[in-house]
PDB file of C-alpha atoms in Angstrom:
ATOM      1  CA  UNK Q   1       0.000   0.000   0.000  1.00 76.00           C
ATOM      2  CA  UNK Q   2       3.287   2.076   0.300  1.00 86.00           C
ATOM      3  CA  UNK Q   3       4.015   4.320  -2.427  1.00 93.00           C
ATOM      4  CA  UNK Q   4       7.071   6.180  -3.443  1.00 95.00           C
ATOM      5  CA  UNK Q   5       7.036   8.622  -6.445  1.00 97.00           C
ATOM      6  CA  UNK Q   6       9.924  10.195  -7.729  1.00 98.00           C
ATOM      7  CA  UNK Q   7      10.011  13.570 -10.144  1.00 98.00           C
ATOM      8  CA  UNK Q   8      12.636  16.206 -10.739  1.00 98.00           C
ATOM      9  CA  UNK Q   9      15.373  14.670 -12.779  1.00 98.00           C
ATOM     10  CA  UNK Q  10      16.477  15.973 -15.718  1.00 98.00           C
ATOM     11  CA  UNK Q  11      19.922  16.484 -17.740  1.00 98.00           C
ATOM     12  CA  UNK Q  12      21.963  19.702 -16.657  1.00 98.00           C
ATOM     13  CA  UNK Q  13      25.585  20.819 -17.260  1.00 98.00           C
ATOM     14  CA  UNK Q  14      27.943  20.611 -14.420  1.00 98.00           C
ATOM     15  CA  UNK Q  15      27.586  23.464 -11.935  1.00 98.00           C
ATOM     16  CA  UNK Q  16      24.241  23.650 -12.420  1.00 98.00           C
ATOM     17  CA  UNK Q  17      21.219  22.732  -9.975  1.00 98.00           C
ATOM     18  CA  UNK Q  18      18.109  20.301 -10.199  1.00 98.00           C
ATOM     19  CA  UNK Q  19      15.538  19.930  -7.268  1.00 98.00           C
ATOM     20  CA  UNK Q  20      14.067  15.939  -6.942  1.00 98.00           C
ATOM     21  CA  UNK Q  21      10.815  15.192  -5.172  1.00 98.00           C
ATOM     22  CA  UNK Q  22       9.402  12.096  -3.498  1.00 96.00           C
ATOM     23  CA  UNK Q  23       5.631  11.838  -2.903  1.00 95.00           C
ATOM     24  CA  UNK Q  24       4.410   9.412  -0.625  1.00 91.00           C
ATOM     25  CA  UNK Q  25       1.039   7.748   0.145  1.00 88.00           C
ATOM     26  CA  UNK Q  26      -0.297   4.901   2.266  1.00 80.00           C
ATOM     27  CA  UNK Q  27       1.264   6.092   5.625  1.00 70.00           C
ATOM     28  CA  UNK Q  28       2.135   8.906   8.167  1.00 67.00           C
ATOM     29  CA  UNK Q  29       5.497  10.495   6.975  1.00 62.00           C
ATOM     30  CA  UNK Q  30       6.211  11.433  10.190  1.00 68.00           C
ATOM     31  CA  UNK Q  31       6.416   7.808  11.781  1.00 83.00           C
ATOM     32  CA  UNK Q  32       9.085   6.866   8.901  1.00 88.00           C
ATOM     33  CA  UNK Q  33      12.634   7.441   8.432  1.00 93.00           C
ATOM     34  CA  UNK Q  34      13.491   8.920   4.516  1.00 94.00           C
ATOM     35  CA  UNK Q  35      16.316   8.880   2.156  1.00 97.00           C
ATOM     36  CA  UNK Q  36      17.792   9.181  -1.238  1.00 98.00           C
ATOM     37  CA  UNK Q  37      19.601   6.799  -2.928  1.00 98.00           C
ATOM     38  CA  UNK Q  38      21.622   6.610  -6.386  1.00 98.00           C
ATOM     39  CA  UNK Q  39      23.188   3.894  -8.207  1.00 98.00           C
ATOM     40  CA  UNK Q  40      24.763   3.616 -11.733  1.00 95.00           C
ATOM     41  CA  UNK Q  41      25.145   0.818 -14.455  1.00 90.00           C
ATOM     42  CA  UNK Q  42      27.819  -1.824 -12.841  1.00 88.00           C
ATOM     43  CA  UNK Q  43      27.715  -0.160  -9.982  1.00 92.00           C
ATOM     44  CA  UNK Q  44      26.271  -0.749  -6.107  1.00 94.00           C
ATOM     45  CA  UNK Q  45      23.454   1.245  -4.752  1.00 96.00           C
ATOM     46  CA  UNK Q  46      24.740   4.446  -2.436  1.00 97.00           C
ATOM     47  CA  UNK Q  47      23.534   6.326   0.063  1.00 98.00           C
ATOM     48  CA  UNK Q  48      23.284  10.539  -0.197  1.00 98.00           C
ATOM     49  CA  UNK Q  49      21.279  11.455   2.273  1.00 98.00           C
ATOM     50  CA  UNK Q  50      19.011  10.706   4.822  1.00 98.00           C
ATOM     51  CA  UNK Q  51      16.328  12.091   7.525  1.00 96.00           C
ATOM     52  CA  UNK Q  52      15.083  10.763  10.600  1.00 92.00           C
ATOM     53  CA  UNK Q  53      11.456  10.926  12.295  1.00 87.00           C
ATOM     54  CA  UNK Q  54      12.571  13.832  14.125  1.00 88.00           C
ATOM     55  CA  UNK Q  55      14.393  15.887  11.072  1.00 91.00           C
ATOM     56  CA  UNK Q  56      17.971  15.352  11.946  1.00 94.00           C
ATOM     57  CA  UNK Q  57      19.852  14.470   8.757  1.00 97.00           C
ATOM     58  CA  UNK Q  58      23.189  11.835   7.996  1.00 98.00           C
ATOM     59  CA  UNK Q  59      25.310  13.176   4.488  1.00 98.00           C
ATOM     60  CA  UNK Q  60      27.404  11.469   2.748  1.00 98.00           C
ATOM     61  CA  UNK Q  61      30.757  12.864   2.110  1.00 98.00           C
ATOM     62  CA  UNK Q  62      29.842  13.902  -1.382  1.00 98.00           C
ATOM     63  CA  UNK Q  63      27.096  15.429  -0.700  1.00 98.00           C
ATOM     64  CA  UNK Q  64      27.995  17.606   1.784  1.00 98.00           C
ATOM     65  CA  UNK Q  65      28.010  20.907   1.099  1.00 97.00           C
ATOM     66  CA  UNK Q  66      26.183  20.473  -2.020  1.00 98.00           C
ATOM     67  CA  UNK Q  67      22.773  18.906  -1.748  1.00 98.00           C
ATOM     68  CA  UNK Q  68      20.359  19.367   1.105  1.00 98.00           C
ATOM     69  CA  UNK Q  69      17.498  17.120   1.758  1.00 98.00           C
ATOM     70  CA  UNK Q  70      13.899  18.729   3.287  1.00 96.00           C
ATOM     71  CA  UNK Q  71      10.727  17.339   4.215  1.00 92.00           C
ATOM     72  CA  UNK Q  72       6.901  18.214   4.908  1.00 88.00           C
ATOM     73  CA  UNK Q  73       5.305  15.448   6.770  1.00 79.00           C
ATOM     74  CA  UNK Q  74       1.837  17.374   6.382  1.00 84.00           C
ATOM     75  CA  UNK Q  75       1.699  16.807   2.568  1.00 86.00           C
ATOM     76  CA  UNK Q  76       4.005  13.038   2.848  1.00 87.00           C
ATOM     77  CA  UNK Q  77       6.742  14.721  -0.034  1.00 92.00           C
ATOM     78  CA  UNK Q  78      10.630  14.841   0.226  1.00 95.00           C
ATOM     79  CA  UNK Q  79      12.892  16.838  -1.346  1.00 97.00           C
ATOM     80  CA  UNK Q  80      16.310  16.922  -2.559  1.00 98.00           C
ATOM     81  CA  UNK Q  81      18.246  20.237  -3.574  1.00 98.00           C
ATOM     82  CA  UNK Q  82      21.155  19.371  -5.821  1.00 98.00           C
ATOM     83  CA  UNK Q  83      23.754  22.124  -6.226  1.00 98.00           C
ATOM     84  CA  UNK Q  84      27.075  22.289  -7.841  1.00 98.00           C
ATOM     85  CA  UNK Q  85      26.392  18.861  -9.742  1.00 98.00           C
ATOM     86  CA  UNK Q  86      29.386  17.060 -10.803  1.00 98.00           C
ATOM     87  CA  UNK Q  87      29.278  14.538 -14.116  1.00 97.00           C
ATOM     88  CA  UNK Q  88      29.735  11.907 -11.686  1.00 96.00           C
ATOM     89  CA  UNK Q  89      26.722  12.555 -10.044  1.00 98.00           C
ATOM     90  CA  UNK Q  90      25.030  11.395 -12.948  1.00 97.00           C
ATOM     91  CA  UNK Q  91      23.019   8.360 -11.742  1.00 98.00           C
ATOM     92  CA  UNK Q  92      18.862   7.031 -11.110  1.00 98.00           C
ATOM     93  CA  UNK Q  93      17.901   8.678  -8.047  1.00 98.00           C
ATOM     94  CA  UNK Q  94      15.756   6.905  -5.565  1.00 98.00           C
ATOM     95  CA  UNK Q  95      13.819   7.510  -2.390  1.00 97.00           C
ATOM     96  CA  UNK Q  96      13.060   5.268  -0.126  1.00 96.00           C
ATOM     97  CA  UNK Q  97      11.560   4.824   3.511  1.00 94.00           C
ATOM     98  CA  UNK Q  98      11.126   2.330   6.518  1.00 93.00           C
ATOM     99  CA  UNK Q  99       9.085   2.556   9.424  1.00 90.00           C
ATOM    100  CA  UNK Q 100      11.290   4.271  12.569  1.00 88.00           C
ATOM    101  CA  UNK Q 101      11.042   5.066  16.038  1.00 83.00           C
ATOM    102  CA  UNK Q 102      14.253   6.284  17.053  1.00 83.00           C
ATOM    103  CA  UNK Q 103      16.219   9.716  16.576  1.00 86.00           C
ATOM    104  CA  UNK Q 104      18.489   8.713  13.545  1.00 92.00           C
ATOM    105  CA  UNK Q 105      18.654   7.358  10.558  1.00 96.00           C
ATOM    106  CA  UNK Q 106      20.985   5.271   8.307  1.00 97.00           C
ATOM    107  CA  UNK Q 107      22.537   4.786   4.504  1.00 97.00           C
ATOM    108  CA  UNK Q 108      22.459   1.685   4.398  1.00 97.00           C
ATOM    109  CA  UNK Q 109      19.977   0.693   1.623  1.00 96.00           C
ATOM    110  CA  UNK Q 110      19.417  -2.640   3.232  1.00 96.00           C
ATOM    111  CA  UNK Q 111      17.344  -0.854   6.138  1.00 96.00           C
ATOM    112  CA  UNK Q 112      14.754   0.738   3.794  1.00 96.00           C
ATOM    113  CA  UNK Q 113      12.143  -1.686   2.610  1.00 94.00           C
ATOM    114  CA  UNK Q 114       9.975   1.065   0.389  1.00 94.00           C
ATOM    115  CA  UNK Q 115      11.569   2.163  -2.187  1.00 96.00           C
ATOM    116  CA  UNK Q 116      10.145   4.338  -4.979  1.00 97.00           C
ATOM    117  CA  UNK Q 117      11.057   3.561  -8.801  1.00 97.00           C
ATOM    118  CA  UNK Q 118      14.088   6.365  -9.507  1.00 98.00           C
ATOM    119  CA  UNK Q 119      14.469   9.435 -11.268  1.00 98.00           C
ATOM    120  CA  UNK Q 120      17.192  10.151 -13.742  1.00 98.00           C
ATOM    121  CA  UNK Q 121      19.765  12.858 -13.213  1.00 98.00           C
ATOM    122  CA  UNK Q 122      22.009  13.340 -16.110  1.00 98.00           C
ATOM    123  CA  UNK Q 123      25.312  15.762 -15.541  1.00 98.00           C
ATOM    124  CA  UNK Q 124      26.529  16.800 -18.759  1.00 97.00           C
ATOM    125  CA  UNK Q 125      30.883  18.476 -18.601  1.00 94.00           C
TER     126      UNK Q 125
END
């Protein structure tokens, strides 16, 4: 019942910005932890950010600095702000979720067990 809907992505030169969004129905935002995910062709899925239940927020070193993730548990939507892109953050963009009740949250993407079907981001040099 779970859904996960990604929009946003897009192709952009490097140094330029893209804003993803994650919509989410079939449960109280607030009572799950959120992230973002991205994964390439021969490559394994990776963590960018995520957001606990309570809003505090784990980067990854890459993203740091550069993207910043947001979310409105009245209307169930995430967001991601993407600055500065890099042609190696070219990759499908995911969101995904798990039921939390603690004040943190993780990057692994074995913890997450909703996941939403990607978006494209394309960085061009």
């Amino acid at each position: 019942q779970v859904q996960l809907v990604e929009s946003g992505g897009g192709s952009v030169q490097a140094g330029g910005s893209l804003r993803l969004s994650c919509a989410a129905s079939g449960y109280t935002a607030s009572a799950f932890s959120m992230a973002w995910f991205r994964q390439t062709p021969g490559k394994e899925r990776e963590g960018v950010v995520c957001i606990d239940r309570y809003g505090s927020t784990l980067y990854a070193d890459f993203a740091k600095g550069r993207f910043t993730i947001s979310r409105d548990n009245a209307k169930n939507t995430l967001t991601l702000q993407m600055n500065s892109l890099k042609p190696e953050d070219t990759a499908m963009y995911s969101c995904a979720a798990h039921v939390s009740a603690v004040g943190y949250c993780t990057l692994n993407p074995g913890t997450y067990n909703y996941w939403g079907q990607g978006t494209q981001v394309t960085v061009s040099s």
